[in-house]
PDB file of C-alpha atoms in Angstrom:
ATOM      1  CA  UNK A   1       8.179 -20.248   1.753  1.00 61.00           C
ATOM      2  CA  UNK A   2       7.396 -19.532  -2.064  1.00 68.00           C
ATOM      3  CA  UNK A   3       6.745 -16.218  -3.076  1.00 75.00           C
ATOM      4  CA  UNK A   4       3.942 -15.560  -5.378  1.00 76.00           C
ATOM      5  CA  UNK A   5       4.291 -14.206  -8.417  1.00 86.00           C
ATOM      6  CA  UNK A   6       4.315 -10.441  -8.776  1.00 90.00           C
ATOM      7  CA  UNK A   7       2.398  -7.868 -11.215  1.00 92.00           C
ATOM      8  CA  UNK A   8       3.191  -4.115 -11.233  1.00 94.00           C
ATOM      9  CA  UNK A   9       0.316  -1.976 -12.538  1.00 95.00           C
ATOM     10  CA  UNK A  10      -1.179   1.405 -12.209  1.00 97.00           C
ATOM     11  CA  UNK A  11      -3.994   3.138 -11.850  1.00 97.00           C
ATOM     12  CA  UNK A  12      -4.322   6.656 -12.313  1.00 98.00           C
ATOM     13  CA  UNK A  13      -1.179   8.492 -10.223  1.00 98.00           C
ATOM     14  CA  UNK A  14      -1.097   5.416  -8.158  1.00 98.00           C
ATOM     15  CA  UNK A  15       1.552   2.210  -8.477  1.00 98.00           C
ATOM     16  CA  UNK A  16       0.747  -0.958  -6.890  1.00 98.00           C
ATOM     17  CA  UNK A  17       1.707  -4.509  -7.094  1.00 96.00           C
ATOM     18  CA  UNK A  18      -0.557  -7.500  -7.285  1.00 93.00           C
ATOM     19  CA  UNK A  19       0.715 -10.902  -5.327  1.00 92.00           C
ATOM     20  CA  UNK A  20      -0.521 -14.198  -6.953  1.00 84.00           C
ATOM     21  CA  UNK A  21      -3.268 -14.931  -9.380  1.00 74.00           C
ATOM     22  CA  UNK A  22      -3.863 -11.685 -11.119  1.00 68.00           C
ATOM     23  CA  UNK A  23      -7.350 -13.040 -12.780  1.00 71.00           C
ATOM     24  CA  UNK A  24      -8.095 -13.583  -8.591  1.00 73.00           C
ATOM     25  CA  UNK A  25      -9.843 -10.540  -6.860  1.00 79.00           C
ATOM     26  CA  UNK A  26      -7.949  -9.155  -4.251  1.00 88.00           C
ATOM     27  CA  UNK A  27      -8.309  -9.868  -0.445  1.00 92.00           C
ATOM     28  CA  UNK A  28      -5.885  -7.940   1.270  1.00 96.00           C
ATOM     29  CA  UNK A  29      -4.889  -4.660   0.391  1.00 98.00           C
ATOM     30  CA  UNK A  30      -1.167  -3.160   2.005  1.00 98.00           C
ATOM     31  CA  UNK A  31      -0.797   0.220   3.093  1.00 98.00           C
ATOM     32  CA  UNK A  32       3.095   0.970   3.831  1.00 98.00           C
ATOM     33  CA  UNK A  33       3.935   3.712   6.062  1.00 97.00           C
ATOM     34  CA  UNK A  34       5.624   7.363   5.479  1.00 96.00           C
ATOM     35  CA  UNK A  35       8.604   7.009   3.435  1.00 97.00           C
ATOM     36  CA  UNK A  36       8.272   3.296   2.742  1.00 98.00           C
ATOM     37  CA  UNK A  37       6.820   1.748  -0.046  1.00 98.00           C
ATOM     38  CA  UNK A  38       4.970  -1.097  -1.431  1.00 98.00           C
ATOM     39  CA  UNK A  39       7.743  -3.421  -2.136  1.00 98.00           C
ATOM     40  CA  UNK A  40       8.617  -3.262   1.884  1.00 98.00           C
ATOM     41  CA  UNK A  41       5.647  -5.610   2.421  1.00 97.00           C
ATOM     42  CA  UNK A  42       7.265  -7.840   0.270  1.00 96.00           C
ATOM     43  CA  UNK A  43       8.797 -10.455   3.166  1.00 95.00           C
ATOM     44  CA  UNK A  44       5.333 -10.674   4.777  1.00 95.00           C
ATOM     45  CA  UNK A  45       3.445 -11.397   1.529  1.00 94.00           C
ATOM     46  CA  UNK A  46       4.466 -15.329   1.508  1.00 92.00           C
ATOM     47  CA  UNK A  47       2.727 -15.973   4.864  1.00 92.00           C
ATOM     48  CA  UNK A  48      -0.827 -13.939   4.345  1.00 88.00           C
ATOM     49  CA  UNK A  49      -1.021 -14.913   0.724  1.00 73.00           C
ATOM     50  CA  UNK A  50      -3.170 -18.274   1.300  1.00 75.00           C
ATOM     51  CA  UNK A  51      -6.426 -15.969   2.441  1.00 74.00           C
ATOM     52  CA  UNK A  52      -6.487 -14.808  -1.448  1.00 79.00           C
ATOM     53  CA  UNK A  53      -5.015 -12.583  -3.918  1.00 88.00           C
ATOM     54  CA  UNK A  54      -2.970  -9.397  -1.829  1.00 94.00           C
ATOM     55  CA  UNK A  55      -1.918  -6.085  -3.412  1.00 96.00           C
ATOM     56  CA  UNK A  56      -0.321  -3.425  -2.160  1.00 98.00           C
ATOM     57  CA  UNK A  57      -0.310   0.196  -3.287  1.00 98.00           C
ATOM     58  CA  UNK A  58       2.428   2.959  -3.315  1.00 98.00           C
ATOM     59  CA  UNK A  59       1.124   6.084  -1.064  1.00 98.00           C
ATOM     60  CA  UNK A  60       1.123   9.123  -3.598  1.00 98.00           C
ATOM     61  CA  UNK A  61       4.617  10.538  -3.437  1.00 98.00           C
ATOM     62  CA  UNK A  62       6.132   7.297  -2.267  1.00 98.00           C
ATOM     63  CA  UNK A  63       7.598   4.615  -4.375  1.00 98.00           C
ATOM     64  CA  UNK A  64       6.462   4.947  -7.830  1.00 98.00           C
ATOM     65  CA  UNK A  65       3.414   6.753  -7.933  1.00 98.00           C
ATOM     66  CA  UNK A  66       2.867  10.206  -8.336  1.00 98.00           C
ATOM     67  CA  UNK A  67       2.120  13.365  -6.454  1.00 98.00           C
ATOM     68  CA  UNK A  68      -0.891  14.883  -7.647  1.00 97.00           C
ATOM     69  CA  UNK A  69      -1.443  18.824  -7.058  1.00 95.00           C
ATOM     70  CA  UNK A  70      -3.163  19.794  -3.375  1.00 94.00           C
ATOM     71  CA  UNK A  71      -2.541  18.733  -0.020  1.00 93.00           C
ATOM     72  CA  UNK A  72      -2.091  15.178   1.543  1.00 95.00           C
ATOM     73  CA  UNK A  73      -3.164  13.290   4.160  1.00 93.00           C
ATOM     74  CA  UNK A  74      -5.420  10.520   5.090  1.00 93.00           C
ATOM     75  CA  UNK A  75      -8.216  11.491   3.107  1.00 94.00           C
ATOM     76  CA  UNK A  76      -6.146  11.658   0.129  1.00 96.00           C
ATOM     77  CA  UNK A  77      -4.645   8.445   1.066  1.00 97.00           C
ATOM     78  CA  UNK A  78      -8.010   6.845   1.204  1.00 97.00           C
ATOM     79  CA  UNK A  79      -9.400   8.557  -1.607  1.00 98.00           C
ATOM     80  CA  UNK A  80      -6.472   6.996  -3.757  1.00 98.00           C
ATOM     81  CA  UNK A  81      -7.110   3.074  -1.914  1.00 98.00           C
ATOM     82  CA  UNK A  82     -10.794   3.601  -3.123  1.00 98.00           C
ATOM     83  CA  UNK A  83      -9.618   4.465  -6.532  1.00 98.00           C
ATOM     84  CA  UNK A  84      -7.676   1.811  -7.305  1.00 97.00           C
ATOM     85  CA  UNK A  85     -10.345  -0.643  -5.520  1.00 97.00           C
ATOM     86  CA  UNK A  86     -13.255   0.628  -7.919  1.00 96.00           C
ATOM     87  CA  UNK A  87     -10.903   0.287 -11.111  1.00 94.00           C
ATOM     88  CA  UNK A  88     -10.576  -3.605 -10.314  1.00 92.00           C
ATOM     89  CA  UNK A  89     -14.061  -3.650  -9.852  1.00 92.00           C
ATOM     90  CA  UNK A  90     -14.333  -4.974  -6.512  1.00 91.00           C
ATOM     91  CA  UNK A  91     -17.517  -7.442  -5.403  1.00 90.00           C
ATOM     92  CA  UNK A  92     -16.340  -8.356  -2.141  1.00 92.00           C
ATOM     93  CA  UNK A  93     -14.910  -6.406   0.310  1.00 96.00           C
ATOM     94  CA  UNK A  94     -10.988  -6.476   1.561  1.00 96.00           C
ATOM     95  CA  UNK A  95      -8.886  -7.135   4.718  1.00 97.00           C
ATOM     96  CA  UNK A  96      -6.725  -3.854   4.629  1.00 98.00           C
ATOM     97  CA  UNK A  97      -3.637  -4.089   6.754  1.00 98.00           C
ATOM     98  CA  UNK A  98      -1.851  -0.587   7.130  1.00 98.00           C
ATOM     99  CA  UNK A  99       1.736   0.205   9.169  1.00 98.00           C
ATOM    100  CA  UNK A 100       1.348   3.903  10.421  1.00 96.00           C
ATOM    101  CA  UNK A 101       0.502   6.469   7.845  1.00 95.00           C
ATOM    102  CA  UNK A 102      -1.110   3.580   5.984  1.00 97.00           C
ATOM    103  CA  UNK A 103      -2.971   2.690   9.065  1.00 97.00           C
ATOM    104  CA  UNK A 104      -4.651   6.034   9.718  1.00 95.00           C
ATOM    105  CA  UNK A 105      -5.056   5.569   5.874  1.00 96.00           C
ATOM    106  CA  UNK A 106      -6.772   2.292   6.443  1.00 97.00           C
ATOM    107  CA  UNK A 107      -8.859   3.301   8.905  1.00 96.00           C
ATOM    108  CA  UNK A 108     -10.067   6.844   7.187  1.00 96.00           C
ATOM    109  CA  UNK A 109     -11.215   4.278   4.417  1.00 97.00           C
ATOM    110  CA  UNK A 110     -13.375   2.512   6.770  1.00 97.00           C
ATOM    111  CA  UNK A 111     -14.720   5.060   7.843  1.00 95.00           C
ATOM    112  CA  UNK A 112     -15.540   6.910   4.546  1.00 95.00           C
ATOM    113  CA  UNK A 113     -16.270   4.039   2.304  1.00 97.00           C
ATOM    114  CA  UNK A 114     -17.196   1.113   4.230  1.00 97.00           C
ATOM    115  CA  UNK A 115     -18.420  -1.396   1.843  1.00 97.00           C
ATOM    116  CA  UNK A 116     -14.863  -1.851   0.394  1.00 97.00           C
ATOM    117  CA  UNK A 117     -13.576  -3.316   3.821  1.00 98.00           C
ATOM    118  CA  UNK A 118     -14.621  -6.317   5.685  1.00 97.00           C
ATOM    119  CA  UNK A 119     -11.499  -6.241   8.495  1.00 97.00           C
ATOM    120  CA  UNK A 120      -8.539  -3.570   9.421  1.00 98.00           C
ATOM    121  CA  UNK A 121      -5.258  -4.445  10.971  1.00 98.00           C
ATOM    122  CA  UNK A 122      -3.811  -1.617  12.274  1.00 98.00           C
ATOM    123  CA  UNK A 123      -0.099  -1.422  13.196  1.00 98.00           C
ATOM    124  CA  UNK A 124       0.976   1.382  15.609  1.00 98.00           C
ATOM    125  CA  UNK A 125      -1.098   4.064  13.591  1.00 96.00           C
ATOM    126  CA  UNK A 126      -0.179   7.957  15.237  1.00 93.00           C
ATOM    127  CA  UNK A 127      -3.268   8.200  17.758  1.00 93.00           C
ATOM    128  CA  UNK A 128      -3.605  11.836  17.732  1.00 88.00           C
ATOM    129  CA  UNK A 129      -4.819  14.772  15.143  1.00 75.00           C
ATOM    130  CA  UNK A 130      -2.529  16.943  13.673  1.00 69.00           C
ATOM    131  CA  UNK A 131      -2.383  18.800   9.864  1.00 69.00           C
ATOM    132  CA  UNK A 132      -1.805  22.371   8.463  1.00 68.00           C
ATOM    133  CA  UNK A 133       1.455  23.561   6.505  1.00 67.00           C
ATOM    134  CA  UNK A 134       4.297  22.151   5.460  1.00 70.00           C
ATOM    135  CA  UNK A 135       6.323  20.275   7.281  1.00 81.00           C
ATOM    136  CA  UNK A 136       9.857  19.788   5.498  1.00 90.00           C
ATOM    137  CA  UNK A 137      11.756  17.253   4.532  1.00 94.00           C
ATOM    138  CA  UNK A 138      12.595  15.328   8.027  1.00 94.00           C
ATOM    139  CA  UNK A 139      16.329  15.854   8.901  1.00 95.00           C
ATOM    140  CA  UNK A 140      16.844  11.967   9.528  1.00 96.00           C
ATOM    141  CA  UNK A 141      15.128  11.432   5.763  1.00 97.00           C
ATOM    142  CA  UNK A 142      17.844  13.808   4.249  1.00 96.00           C
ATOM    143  CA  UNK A 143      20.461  11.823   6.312  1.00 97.00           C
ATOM    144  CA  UNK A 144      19.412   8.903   4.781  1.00 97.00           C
ATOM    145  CA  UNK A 145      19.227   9.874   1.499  1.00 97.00           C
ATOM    146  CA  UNK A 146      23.073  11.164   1.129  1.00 97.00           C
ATOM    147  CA  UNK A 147      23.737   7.363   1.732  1.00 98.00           C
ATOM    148  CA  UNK A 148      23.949   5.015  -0.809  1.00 97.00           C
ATOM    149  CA  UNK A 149      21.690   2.043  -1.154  1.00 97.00           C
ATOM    150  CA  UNK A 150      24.323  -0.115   1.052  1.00 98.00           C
ATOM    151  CA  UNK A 151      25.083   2.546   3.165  1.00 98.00           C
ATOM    152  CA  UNK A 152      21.086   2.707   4.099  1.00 98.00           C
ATOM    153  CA  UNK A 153      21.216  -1.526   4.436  1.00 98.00           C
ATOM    154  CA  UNK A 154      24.282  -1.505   6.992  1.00 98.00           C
ATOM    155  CA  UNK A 155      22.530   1.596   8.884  1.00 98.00           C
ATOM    156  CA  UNK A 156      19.363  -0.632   9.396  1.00 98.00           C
ATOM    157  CA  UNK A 157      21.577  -3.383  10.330  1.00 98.00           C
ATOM    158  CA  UNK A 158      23.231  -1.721  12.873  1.00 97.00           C
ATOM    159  CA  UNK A 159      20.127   0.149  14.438  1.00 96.00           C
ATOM    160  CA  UNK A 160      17.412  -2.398  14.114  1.00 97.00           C
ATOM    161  CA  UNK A 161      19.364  -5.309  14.586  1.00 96.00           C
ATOM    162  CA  UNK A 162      15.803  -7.511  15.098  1.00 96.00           C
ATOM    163  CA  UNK A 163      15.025  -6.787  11.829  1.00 98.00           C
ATOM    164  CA  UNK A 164      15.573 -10.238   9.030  1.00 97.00           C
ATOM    165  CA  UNK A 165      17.505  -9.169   6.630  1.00 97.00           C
ATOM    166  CA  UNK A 166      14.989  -9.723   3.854  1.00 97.00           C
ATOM    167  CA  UNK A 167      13.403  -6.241   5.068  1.00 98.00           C
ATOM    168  CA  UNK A 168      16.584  -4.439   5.024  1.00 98.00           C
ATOM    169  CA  UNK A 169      16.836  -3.714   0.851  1.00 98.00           C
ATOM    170  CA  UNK A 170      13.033  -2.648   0.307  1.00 98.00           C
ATOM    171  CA  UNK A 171      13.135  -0.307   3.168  1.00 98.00           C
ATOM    172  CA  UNK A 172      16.930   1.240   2.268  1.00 98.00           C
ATOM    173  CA  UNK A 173      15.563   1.418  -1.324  1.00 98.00           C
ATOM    174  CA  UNK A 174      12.316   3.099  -0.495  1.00 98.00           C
ATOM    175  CA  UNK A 175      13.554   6.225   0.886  1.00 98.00           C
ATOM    176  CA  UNK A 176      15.177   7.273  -1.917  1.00 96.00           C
ATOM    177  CA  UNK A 177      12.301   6.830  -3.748  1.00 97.00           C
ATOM    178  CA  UNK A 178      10.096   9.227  -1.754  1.00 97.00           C
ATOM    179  CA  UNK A 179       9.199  12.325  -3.377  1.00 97.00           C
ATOM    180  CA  UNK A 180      10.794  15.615  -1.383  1.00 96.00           C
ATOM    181  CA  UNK A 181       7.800  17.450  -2.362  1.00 95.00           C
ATOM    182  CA  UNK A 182       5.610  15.478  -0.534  1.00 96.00           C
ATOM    183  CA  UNK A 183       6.657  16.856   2.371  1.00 94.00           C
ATOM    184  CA  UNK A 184       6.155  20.516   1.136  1.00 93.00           C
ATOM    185  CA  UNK A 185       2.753  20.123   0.558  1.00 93.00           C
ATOM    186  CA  UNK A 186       0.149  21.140   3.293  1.00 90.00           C
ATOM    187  CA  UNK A 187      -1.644  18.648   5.536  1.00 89.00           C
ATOM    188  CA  UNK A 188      -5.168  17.939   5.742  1.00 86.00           C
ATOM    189  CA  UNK A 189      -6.690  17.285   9.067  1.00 76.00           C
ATOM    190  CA  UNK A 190      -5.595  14.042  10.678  1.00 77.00           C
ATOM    191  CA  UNK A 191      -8.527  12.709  12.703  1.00 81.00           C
ATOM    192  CA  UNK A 192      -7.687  11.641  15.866  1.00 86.00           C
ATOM    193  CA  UNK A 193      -7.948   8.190  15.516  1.00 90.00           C
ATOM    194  CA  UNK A 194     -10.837   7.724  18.322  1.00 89.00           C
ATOM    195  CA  UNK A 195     -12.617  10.269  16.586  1.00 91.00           C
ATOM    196  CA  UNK A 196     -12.456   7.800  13.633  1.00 92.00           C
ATOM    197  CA  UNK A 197     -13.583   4.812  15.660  1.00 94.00           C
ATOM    198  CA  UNK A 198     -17.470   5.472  16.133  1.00 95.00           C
ATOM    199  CA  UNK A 199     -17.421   5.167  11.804  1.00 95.00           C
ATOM    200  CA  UNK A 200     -15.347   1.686  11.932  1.00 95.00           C
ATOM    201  CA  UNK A 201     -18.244  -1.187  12.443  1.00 96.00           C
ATOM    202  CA  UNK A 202     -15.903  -3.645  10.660  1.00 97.00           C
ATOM    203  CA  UNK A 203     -13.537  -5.762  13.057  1.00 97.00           C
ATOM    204  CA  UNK A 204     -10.123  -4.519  14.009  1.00 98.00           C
ATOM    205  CA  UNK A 205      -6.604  -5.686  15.174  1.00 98.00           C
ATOM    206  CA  UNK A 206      -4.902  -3.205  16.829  1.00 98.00           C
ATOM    207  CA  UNK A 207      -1.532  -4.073  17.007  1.00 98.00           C
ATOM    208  CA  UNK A 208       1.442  -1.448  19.281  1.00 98.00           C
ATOM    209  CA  UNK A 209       4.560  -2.050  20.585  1.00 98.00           C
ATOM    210  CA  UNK A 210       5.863  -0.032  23.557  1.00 97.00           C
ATOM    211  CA  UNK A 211       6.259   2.957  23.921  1.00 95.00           C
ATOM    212  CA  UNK A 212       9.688   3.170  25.641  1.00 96.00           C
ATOM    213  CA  UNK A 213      10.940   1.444  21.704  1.00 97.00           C
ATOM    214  CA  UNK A 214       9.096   3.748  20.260  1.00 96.00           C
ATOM    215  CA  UNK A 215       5.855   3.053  19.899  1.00 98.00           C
ATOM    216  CA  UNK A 216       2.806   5.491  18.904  1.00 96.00           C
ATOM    217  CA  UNK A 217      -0.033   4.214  20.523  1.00 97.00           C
ATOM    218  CA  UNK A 218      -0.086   3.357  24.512  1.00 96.00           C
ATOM    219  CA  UNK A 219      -2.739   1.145  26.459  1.00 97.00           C
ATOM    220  CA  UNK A 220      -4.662   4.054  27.175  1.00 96.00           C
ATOM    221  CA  UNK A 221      -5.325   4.896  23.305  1.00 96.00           C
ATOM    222  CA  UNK A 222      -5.919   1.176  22.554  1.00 97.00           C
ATOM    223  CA  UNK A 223      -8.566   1.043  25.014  1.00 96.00           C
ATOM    224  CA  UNK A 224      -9.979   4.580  23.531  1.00 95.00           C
ATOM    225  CA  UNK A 225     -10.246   3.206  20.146  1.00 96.00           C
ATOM    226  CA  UNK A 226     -11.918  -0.157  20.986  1.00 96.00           C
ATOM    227  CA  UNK A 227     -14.608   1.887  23.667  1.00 96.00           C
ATOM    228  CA  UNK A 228     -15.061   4.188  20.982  1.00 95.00           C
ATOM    229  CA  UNK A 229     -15.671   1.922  18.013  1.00 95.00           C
ATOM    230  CA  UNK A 230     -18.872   0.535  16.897  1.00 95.00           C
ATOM    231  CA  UNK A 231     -17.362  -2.636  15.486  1.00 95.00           C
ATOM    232  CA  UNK A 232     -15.418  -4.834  17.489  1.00 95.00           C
ATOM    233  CA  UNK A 233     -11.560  -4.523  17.895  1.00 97.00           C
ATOM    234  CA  UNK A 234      -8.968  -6.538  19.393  1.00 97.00           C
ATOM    235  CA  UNK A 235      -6.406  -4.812  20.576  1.00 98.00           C
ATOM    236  CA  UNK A 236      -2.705  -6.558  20.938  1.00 98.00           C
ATOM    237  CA  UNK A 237       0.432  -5.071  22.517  1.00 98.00           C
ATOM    238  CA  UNK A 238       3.521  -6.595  21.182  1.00 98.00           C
ATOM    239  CA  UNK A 239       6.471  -6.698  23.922  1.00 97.00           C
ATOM    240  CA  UNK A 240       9.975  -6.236  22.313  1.00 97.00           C
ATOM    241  CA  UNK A 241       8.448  -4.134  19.711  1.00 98.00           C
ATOM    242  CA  UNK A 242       8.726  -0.631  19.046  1.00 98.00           C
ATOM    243  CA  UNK A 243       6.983   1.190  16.142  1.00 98.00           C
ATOM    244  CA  UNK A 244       7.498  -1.462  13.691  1.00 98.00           C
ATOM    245  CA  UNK A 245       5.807  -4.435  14.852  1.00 98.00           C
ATOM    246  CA  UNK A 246       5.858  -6.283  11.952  1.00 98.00           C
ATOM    247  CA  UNK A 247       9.907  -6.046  11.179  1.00 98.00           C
ATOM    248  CA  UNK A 248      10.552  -6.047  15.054  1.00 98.00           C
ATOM    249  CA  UNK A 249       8.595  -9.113  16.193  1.00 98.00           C
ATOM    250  CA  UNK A 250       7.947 -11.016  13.366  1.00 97.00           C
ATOM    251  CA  UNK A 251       6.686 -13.735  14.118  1.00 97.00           C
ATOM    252  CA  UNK A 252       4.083 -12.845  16.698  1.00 98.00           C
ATOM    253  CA  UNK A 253       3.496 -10.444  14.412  1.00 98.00           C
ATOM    254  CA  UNK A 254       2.475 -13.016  12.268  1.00 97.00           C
ATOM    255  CA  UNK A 255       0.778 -15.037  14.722  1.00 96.00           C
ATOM    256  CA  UNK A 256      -2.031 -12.132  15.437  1.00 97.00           C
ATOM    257  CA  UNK A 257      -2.209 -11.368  12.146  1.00 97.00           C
ATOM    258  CA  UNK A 258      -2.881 -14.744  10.796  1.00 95.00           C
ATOM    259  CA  UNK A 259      -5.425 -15.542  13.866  1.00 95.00           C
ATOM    260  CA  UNK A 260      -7.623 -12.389  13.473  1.00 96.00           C
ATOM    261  CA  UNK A 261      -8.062 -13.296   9.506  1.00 94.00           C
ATOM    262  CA  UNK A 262      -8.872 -16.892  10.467  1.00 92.00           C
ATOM    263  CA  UNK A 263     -11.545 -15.432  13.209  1.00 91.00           C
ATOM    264  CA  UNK A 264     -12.786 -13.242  10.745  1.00 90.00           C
ATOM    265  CA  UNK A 265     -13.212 -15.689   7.421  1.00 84.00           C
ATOM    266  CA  UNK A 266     -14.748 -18.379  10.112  1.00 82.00           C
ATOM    267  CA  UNK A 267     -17.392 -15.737  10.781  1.00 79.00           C
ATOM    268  CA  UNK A 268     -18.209 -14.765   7.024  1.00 72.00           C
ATOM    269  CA  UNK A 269     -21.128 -16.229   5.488  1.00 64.00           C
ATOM    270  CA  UNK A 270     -20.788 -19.428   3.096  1.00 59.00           C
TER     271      UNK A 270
END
């Protein structure tokens, strides 16, 4: 599977990477999760790159954008998607696909600016609220980050041995890139997600794992977030996976993915 050809540029504090045609409007933008970064969508980009051109954006703190002053969270988060959406000078909206973090990211964005996104996929996004001070540096971050880069490969290897080995670099590389301070700053108020649901009237995959790998969401919040929603959501649980559906069933992974964006461009207007 070819690879298309990839453009780093910036906008503001914020890195990102454009896949394919760069004269081509986007139409899918990639939100990574904590501690990962935009080059960890890279082994996915291949097989969702024939719906149009796909970017993907470094969180701030994470990879190689910057950490502005103030607290984060998802409203930051969004707040920097929408910026770097309205400097390409958007006309149609995007699919946004988000892992975690960048799935409560993706769906804040939804919810706050709607006419930037026509579809969310959602993998394993935390269900619940939470925010207020600083949280420090995880201890299993600072673990990995007094390993070297092959060190941080061979400890993926060995843990998450479903994981192809094309995902093993970007994510070893991307937590060394992650700002420390980033984790010292306070948090805004993270939304539970259902409370977020009655603002999303654009369609949804909801994609979990289980919750005995490690997954966030159970069948309880799925069904929460797709009673609660005005738009209409699909919600898919993934057996075999844990948190990281994507790198630990990839290929049904895939599958969903690819049949909710073919159910959703054979529904757009011609």
């Amino acid at each position: 599977m070819t690879h298309p050809a990839v453009t780093d540029r910036r906008t503001a504090h914020v890195a990102w990477r454009h896949h394919g045609n760069t004269g081509a409007p986007p139409a899918l933008l990639l939100l990574h999760g904590f501690t990962d970064s935009a080059t960890c969508w890279d082994p996915v980009v291949p097989a969702l790159a024939g719906v149009g051109g796909v970017i993907a954006t470094d969180a701030r703190g994470h990879g190689g954008s910057g950490l502005p002053e103030g607290p984060v969270g998802p409203r930051q988060h969004a707040a920097d998607q929408a910026l770097v959406l309205d400097d390409l000078g958007v006309t149609e909206p995007v699919v946004v696909i988000g892992h975690s973090m960048g799935a409560l990211t993706a769906v804040t964005l939804a919810a706050t600016r709607p006419e930037l996104v026509a579809a969310l996929v959602l993998e394993d996004p935390p269900p619940y609220g939470m925010g207020g001070g600083p949280r420090g540096v995880p201890a299993w971050l600072t673990e990995l980050r007094a390993l070297d880069l092959a060190g941080r490969v061979a400890y993926a290897r060995e843990h998450d041995p479903a994981w192809s080995e094309a995902e093993l670099p970007p994510w070893a590389l991307s937590k060394e890139r992650v700002d420390p301070r980033y984790c010292e700053r306070d948090v805004t108020l993270l939304d539970p997600l259902h409370d977020l649901a009655p603002d999303v009237r654009c369609d949804t995959l909801l994609l979990y794992g289980d919750a005995g790998l490690g997954a966030m969401v159970t069948d309880a919040d799925a069904d929460t977030f797709r009673e609660a929603a005005t738009g209409t959501v699909t919600t898919v649980r993934v057996p075999g996976a844990g948190h990281n559906v994507r790198r630990d069933t990839a290929d049904a992974y895939l599958r969903a993915v690819r049949a909710f964006l073919d159910a959703v461009r054979s529904r757009r207007p011609r």
